[in-house]
mmCIF file of C-alpha atoms and ligand atoms in Angstrom:
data_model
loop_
_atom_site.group_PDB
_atom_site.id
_atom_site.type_symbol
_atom_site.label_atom_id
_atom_site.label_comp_id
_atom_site.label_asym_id
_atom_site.label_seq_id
_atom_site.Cartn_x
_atom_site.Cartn_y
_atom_site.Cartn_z
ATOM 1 C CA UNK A 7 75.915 9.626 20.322
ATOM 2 C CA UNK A 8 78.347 10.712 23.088
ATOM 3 C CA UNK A 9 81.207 12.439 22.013
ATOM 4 C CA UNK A 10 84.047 10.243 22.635
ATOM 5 C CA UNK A 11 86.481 13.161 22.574
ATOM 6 C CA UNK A 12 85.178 14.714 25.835
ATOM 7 C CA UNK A 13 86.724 12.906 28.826
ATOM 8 C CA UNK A 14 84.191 12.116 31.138
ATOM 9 C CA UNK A 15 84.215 12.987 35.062
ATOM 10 C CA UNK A 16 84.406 9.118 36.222
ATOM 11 C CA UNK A 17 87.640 8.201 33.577
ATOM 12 C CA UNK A 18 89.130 11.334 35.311
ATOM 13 C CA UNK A 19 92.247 10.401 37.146
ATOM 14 C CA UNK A 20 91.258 12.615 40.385
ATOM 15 C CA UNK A 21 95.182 12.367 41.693
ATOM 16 C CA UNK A 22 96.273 13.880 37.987
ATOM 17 C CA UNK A 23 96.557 17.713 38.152
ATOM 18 C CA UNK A 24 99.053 20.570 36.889
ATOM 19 C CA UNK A 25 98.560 22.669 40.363
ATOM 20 C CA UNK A 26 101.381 22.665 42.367
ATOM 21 C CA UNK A 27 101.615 22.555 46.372
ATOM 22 C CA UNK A 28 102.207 26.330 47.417
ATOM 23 C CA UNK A 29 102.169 26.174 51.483
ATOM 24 C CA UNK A 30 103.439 23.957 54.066
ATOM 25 C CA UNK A 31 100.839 22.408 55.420
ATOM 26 C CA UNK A 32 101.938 21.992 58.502
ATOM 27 C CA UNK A 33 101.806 25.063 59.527
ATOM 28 C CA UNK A 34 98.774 26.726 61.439
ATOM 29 C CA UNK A 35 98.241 29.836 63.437
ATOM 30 C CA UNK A 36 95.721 32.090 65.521
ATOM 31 C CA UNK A 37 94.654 34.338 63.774
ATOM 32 C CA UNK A 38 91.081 33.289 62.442
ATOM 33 C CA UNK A 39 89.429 30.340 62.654
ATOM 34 C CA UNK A 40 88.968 31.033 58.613
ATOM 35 C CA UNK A 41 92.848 30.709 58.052
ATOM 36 C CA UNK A 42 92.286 27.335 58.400
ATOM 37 C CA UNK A 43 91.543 24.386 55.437
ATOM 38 C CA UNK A 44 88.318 22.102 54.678
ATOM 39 C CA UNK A 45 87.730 19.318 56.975
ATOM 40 C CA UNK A 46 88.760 16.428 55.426
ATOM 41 C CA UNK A 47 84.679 15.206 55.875
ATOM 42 C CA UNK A 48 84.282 18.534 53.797
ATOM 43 C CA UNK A 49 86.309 17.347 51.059
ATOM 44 C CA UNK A 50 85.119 13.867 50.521
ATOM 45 C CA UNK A 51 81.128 15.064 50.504
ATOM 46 C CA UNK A 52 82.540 17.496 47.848
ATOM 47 C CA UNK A 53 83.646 14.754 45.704
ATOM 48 C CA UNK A 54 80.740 12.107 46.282
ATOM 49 C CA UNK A 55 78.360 14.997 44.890
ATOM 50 C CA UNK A 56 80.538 15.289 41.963
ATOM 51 C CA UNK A 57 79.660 14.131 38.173
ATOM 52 C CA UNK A 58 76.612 13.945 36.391
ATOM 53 C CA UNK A 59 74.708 16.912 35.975
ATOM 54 C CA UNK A 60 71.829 18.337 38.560
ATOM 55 C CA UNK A 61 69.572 21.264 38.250
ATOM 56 C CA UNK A 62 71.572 24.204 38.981
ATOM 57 C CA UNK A 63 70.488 27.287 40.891
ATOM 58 C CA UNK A 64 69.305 25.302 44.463
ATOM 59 C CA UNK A 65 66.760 23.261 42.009
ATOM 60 C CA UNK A 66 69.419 20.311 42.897
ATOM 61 C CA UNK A 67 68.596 16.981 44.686
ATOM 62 C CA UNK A 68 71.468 18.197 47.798
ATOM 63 C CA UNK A 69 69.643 21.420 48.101
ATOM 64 C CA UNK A 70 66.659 20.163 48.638
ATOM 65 C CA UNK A 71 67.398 17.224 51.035
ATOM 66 C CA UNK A 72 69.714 20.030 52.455
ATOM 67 C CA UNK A 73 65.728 21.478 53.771
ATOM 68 C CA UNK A 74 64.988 17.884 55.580
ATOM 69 C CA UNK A 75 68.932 18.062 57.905
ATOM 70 C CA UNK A 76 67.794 21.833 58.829
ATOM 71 C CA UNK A 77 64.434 21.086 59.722
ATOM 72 C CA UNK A 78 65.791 18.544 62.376
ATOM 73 C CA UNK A 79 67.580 20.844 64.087
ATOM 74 C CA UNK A 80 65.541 23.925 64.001
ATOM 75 C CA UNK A 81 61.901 22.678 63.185
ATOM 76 C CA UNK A 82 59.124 22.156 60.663
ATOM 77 C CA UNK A 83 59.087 25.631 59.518
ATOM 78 C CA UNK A 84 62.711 26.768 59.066
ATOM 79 C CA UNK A 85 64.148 27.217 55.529
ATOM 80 C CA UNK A 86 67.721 27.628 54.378
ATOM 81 C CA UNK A 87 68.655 29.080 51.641
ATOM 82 C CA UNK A 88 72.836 28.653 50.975
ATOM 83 C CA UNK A 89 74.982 31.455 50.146
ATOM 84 C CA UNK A 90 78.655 32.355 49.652
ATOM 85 C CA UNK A 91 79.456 33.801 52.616
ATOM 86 C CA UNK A 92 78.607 35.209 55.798
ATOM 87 C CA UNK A 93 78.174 39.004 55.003
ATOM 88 C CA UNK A 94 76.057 38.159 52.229
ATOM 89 C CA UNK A 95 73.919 36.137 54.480
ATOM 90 C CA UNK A 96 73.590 38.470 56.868
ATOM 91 C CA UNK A 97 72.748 41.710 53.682
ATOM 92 C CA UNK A 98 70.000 38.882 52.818
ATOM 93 C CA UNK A 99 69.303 38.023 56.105
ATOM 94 C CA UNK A 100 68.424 41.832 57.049
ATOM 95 C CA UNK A 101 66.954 42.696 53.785
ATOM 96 C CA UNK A 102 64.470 40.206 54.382
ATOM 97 C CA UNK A 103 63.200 42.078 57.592
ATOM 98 C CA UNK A 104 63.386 45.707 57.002
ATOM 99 C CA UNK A 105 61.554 48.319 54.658
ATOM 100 C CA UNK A 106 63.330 51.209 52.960
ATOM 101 C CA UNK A 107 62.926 53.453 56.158
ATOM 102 C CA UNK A 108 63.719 50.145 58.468
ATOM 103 C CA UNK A 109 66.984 50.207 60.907
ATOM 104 C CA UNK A 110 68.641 47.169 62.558
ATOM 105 C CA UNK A 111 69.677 47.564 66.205
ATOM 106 C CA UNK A 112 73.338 46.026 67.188
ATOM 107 C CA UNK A 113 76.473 46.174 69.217
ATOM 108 C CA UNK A 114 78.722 48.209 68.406
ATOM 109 C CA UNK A 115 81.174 45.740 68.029
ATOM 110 C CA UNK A 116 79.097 43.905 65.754
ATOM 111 C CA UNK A 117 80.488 42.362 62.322
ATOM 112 C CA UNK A 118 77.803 43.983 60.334
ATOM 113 C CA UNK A 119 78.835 47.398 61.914
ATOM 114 C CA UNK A 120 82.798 46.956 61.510
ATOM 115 C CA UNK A 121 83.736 44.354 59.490
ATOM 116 C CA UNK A 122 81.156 44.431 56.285
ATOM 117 C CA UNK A 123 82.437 47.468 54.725
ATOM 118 C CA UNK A 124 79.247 48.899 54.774
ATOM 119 C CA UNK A 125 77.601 46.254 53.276
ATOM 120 C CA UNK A 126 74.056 46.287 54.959
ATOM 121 C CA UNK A 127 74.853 49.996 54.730
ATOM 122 C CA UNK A 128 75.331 50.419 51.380
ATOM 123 C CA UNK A 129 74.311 46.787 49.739
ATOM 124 C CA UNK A 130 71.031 46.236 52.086
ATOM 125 C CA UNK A 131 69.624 49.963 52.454
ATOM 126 C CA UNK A 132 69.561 49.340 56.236
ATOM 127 C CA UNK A 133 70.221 52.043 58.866
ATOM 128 C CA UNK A 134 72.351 50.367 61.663
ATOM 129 C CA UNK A 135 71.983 52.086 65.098
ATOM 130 C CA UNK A 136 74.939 50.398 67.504
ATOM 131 C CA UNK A 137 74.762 50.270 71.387
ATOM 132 C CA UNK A 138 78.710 49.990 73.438
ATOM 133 C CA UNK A 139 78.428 47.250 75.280
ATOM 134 C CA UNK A 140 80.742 45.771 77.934
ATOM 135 C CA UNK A 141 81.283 42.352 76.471
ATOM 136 C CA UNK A 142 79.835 42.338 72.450
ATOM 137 C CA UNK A 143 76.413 41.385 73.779
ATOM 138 C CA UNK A 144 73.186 43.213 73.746
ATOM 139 C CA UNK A 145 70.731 43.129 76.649
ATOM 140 C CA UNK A 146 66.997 44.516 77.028
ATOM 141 C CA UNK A 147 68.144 47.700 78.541
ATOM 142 C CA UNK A 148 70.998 47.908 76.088
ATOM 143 C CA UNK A 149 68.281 47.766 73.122
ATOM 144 C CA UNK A 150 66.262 50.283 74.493
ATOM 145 C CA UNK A 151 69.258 52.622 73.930
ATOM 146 C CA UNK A 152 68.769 52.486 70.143
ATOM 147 C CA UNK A 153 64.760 51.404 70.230
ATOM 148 C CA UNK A 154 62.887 53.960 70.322
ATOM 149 C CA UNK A 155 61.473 57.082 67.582
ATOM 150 C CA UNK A 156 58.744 54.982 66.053
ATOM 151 C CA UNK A 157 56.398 56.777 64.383
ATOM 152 C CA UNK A 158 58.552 59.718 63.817
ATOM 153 C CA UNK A 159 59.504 60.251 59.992
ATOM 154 C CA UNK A 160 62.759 61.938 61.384
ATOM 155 C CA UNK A 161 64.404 58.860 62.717
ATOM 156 C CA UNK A 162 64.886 55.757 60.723
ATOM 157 C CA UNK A 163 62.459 52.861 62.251
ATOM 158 C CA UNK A 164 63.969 50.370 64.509
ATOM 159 C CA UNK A 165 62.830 47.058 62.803
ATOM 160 C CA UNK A 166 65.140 44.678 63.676
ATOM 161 C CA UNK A 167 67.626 43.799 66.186
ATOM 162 C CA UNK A 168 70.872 41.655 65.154
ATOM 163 C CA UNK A 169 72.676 39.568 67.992
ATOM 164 C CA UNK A 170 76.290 37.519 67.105
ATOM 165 C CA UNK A 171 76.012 34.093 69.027
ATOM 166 C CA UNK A 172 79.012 33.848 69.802
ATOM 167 C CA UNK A 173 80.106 37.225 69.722
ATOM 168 C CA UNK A 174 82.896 38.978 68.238
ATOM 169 C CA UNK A 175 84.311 39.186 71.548
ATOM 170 C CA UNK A 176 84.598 35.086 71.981
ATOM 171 C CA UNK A 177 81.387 35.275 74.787
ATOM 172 C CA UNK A 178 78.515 33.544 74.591
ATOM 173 C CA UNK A 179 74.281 34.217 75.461
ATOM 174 C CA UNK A 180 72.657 31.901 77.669
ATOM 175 C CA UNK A 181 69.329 30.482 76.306
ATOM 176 C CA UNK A 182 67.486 33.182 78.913
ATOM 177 C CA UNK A 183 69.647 36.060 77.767
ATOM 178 C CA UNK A 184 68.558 35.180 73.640
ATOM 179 C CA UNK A 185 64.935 34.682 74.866
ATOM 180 C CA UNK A 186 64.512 37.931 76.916
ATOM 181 C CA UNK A 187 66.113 40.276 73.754
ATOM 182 C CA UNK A 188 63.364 37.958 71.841
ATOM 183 C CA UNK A 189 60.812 39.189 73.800
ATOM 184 C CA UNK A 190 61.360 42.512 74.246
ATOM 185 C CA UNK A 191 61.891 43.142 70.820
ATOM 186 C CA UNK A 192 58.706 41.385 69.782
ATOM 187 C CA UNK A 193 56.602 43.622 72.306
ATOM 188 C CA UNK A 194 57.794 45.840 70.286
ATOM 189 C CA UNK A 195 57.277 45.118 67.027
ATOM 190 C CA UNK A 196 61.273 44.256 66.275
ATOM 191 C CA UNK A 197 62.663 40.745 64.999
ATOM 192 C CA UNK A 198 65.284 38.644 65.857
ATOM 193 C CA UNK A 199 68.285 38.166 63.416
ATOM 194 C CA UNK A 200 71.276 36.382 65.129
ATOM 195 C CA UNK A 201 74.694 36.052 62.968
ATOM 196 C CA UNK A 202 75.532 32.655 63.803
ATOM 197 C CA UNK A 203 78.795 32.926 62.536
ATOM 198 C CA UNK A 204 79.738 30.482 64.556
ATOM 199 C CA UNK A 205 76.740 29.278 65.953
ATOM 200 C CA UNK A 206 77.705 25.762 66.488
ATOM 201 C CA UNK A 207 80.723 26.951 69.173
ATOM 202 C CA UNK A 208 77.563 28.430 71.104
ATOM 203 C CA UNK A 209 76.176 25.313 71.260
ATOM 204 C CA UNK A 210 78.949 23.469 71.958
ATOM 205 C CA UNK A 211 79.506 25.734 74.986
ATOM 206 C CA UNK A 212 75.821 25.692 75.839
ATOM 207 C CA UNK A 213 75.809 21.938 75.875
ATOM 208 C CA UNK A 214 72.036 22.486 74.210
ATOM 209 C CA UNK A 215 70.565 21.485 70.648
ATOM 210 C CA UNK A 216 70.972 24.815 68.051
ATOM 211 C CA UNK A 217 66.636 24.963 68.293
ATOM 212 C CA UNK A 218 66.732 25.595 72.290
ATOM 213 C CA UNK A 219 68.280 28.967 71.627
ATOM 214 C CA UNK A 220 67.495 30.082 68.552
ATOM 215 C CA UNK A 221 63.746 28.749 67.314
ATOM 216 C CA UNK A 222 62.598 28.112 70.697
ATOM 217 C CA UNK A 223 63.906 31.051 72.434
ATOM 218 C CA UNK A 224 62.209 33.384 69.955
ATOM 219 C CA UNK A 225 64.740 33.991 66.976
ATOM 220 C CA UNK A 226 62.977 35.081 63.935
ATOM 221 C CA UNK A 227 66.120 34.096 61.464
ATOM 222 C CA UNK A 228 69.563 33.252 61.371
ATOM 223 C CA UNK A 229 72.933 33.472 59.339
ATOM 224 C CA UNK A 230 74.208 30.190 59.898
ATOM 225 C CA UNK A 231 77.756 29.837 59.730
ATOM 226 C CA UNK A 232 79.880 26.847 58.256
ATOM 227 C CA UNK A 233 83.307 28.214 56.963
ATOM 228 C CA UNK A 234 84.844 28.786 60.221
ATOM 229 C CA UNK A 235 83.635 25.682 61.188
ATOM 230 C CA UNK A 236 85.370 23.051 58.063
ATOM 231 C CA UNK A 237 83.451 23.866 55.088
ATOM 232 C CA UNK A 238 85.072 24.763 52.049
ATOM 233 C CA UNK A 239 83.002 27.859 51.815
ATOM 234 C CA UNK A 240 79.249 28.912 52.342
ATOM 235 C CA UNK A 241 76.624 29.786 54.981
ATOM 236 C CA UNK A 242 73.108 29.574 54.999
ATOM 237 C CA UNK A 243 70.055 31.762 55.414
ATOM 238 C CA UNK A 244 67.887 30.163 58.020
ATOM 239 C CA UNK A 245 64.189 31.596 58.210
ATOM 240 C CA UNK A 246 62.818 30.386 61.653
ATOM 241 C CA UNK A 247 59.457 32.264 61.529
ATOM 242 C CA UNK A 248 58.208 32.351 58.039
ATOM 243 C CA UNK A 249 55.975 35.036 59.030
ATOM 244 C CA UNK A 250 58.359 37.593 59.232
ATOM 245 C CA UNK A 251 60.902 36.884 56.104
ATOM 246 C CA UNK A 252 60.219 38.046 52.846
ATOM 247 C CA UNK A 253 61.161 37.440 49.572
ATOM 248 C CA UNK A 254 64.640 35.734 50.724
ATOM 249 C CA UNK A 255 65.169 33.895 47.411
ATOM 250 C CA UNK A 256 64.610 37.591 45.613
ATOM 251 C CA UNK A 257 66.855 38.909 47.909
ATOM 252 C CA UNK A 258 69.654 36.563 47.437
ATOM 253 C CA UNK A 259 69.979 36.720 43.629
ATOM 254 C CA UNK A 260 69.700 40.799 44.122
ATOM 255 C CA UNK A 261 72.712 40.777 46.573
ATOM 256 C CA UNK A 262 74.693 38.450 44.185
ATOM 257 C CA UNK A 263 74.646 34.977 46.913
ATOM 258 C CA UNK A 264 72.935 32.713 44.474
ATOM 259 C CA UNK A 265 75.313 29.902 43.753
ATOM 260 C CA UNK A 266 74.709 28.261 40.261
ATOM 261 C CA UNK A 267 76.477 24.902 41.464
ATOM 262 C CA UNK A 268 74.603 25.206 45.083
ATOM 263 C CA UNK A 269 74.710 21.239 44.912
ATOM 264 C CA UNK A 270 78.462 21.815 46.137
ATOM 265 C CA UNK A 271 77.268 24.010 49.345
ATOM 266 C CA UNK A 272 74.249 21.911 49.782
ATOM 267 C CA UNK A 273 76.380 19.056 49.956
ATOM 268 C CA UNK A 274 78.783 20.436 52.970
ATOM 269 C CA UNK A 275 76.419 21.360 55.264
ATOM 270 C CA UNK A 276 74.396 17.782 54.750
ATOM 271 C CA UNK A 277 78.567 16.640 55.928
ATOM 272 C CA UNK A 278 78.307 18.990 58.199
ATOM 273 C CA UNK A 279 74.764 18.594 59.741
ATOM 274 C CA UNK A 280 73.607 15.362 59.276
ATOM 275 C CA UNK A 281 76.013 13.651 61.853
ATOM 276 C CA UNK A 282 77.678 15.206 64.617
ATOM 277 C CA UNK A 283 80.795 16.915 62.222
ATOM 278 C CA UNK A 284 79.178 20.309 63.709
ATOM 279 C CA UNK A 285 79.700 19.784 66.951
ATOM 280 C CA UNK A 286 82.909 17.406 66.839
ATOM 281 C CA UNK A 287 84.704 20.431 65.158
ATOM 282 C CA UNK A 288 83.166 23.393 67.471
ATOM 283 C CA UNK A 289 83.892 21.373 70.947
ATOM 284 C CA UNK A 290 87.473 20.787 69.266
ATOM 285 C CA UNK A 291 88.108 24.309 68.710
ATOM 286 C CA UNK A 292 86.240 25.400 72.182
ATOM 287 C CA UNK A 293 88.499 23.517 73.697
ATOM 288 C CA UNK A 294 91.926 24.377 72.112
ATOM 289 C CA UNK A 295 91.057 27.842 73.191
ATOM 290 C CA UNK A 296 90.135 26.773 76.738
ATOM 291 C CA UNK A 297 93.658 25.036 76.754
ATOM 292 C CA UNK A 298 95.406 28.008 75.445
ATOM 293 C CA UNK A 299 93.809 30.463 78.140
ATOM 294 C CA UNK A 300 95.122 27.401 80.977
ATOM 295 C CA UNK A 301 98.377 27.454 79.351
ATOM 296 C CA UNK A 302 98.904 31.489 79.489
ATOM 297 C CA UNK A 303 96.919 32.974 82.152
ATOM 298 C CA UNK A 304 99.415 32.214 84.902
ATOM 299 C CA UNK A 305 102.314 33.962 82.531
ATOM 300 C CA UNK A 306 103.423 37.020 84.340
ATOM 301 C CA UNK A 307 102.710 39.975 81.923
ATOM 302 C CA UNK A 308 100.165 38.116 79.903
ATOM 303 C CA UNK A 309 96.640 39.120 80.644
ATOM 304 C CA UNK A 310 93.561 37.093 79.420
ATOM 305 C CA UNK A 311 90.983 40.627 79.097
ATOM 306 C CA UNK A 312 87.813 38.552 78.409
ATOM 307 C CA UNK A 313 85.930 35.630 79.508
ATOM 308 C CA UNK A 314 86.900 31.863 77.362
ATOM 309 C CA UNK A 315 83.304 31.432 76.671
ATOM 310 C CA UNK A 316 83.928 29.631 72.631
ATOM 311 C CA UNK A 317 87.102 29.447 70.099
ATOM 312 C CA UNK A 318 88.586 32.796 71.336
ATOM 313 C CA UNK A 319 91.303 34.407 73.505
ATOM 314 C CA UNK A 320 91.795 37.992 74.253
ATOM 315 C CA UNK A 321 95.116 39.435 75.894
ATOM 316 C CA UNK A 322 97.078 42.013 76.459
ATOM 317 C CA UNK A 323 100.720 41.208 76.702
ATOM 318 C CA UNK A 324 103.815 44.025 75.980
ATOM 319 C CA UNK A 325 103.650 45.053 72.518
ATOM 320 C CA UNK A 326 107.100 44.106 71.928
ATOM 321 C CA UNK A 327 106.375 40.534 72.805
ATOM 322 C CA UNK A 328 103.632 40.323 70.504
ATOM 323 C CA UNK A 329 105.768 41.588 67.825
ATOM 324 C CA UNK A 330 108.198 39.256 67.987
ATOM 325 C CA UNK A 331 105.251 36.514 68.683
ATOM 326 C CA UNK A 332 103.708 37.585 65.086
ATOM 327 C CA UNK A 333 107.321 36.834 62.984
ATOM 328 C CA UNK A 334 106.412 33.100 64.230
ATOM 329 C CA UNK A 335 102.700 32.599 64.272
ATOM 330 C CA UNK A 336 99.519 34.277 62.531
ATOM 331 C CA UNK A 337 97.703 36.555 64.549
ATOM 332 C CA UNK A 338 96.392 39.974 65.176
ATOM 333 C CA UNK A 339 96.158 42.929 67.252
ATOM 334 C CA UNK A 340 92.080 43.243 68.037
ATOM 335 C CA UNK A 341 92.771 46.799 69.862
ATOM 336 C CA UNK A 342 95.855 49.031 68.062
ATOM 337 C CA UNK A 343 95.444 51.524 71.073
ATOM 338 C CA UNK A 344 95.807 49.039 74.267
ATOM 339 C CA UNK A 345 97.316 46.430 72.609
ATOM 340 C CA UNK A 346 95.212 43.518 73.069
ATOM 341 C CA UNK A 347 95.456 40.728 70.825
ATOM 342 C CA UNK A 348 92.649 38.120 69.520
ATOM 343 C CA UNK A 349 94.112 33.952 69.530
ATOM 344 C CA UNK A 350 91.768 31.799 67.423
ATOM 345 C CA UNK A 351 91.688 28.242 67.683
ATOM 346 C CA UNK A 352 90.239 26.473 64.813
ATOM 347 C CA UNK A 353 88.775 22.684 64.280
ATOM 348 C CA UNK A 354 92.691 22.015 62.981
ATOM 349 C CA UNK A 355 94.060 23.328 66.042
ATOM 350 C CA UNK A 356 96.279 20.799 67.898
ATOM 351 C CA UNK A 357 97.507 20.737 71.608
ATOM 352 C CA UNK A 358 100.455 20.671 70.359
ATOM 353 C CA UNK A 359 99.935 23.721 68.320
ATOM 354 C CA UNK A 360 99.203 25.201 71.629
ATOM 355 C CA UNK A 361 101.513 23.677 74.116
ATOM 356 C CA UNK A 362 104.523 25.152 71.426
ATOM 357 C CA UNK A 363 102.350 28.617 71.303
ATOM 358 C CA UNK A 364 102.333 28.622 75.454
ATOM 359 C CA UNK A 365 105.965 28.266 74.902
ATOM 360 C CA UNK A 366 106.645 31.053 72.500
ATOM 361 C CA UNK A 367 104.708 33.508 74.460
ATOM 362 C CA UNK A 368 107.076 32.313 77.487
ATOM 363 C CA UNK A 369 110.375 32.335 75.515
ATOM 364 C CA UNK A 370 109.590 35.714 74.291
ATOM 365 C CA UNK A 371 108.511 36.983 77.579
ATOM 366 C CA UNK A 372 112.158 36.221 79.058
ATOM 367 C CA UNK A 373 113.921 38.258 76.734
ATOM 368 C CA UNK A 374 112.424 41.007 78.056
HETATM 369 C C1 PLP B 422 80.612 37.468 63.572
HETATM 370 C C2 PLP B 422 80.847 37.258 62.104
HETATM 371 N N1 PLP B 422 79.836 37.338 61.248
HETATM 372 C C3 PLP B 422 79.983 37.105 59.941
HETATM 373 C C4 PLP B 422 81.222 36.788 59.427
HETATM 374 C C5 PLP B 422 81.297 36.398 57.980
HETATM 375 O O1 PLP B 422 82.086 37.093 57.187
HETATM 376 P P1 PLP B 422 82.467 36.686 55.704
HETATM 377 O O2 PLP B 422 81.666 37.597 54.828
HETATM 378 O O3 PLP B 422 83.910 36.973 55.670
HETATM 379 O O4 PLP B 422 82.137 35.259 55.442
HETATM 380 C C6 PLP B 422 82.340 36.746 60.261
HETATM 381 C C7 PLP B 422 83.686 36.466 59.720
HETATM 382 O O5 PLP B 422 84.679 36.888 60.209
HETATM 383 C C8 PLP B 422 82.149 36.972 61.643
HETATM 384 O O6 PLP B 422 83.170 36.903 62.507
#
């Protein structure tokens, strides 16, 4: 017999709780589109795969219909496996690909090279050999910089190449771009990882389907990104070509990204994936960032340093200014040494929130 003493999840009163309200939510900034709170679609799918008890461990009947939303946007063979977060997914991701002697070509600028504290480093065994590049993305020729030494036990072997679509520098690949890096690294023996981070702003600029530049154009597998784009928290390993990935689901338990209540991920990106939440959300914050580079690049002093291409701005304005901007909104300096700031606009981001930004920046240019 049920114990009568234990209060069951449906006679909860949801609205009862002893946490108290500790921000005002009304205010938002620019400084990452992760600053910003669960989409309100999020939330709900959260709560309608509440009570009861499933399989935990990604045995759970989300996880696995999770499989069926995935396969309709990247085809019959990809596979997702959830995980906490992105530099987990891309440690798996990696691992997946490489050998103990394997390395894993990138831009400098890339987030597994300086923002993962080493992770894939130190985590994933992996040897990362970085290229400059003028604008976060990789090229052919840029590759080539890095690809090259097989053979020889003195250099660690390039295995794998990692792209960022869109890049950490707010620009974006063209289908052509992704498929010629495919291609050259598979005539050479490399894969294809891209961090898609924030995948669905590429495709929102792109105005294509995720598969046209990532399955079709060659991509081997993919950290697909969902915090920064509503979700609560997660990402997902997706393994395009089965051929190349191995022992992903080993992998993940090893690097510590197997959720034991993945129902609750599974569940956000079936909110996220199944409808058009994905793409609602990444055109929104595309185009808050688009309205943000309108509203400042005619302010004299303020320079927008790199192309608009998803949710990001990059300026340089006088260091003062930005001071004074920071005691009133969220954001950060991208470059210490030349000053240049980095504006994020997130799926939360109003015009308002921007028209009153435009102003600041104007405001606290006059008092110059
Ligand atoms: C390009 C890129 N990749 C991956 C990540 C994921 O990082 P995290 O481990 O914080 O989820 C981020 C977050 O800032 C990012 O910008």
């Amino acid at each position: 017999m049920a114990d009568a003493s234990v209060t069951s999840n449906d006679q909860h009163d949801p609205h009862t709780t002893d946490a108290a309200r500790h921000h005002d939510p009304a205010v938002r900034g620019f400084a990452s589109d992760n600053y910003a709170g669960v989409h309100p679609e999020i939330l709900a799918a959260v709560a309608l795969a509440n009570g009861g008890h499933q399989v935990a461990y990604g045995e759970d009947d989300y996880t696995g219909h999770l499989q069926d939303v995935f396969r309709r946007h990247f085809g019959p063979r990809a596979e997702a496996f959830p995980v906490f977060n992105g530099t987990g997914a891309n440690v798996v991701a990696l691992q997946s690909v490489s050998e103990r002697w394997g390395a894993v070509v990138a831009a400098e600028s890339a987030h597994i090279h300086v923002d993962e504290c080493g992770a894939p480093e130190k985590m994933g065994g992996l040897k990362l050999l970085t290229v400059p590049t003028p604008d976060g993305k990789l090229t052919p020729e840029l590759i080539d910089r890095q690809a090259w030494g097989w053979g020889d036990e003195h250099r660690a072997q390039p295995l794998a190449v990692s792209i960022t679509q869109t890049t950490e520098l707010g620009t974006c690949y063209g289908v052509e771009e992704v498929r010629a890096i495919c291609e050259h690294a598979h005539e050479r023996g490399m894969v294809v990882h891209m961090d898609g981070s924030r995948i669905a702003n590429a495709a929102a600029t792109l105005d294509v389907p995720l598969r046209e530049f990532t399955t079709d154009a060659g991509v081997d597998l993919l950290s697909f990104g969902g915090t920064k784009n509503g979700l609560l928290f997660g990402e997902c390993v997706v393994v395009l070509n089965p051929d190349v990935a191995r022992g992903v689901k080993y992998l993940r338990k090893m690097s510590m990204q197997l959720a034991s209540k993945m129902r609750f991920v599974s569940v956000q990106f079936e909110a996220l994936l199944a409808g058009d939440l994905w793409l609602r959300n990444a055109r929104h914050s595309n185009a808050m960032a688009e309205r943000l580079e309108t509203a400042v690049r005619d302010i004299d002093g303020v320079t927008v340093v790199r192309p608009v291409q998803a949710n990001a701005v990059f300026a340089i304005l006088p260091r003062d200014v930005s001071e004074r901007l920071q005691k009133r909104y969220r954001f950060y300096f991208w470059n210490e040494h030349t000053g240049e700031v980095r504006w994020m606009a997130s799926f939360d981001t109003t015009e308002d929130d921007i028209d009153s930004f435009a102003a600041a920046i104007l405001e606290e240019m006059a008092k110059r």
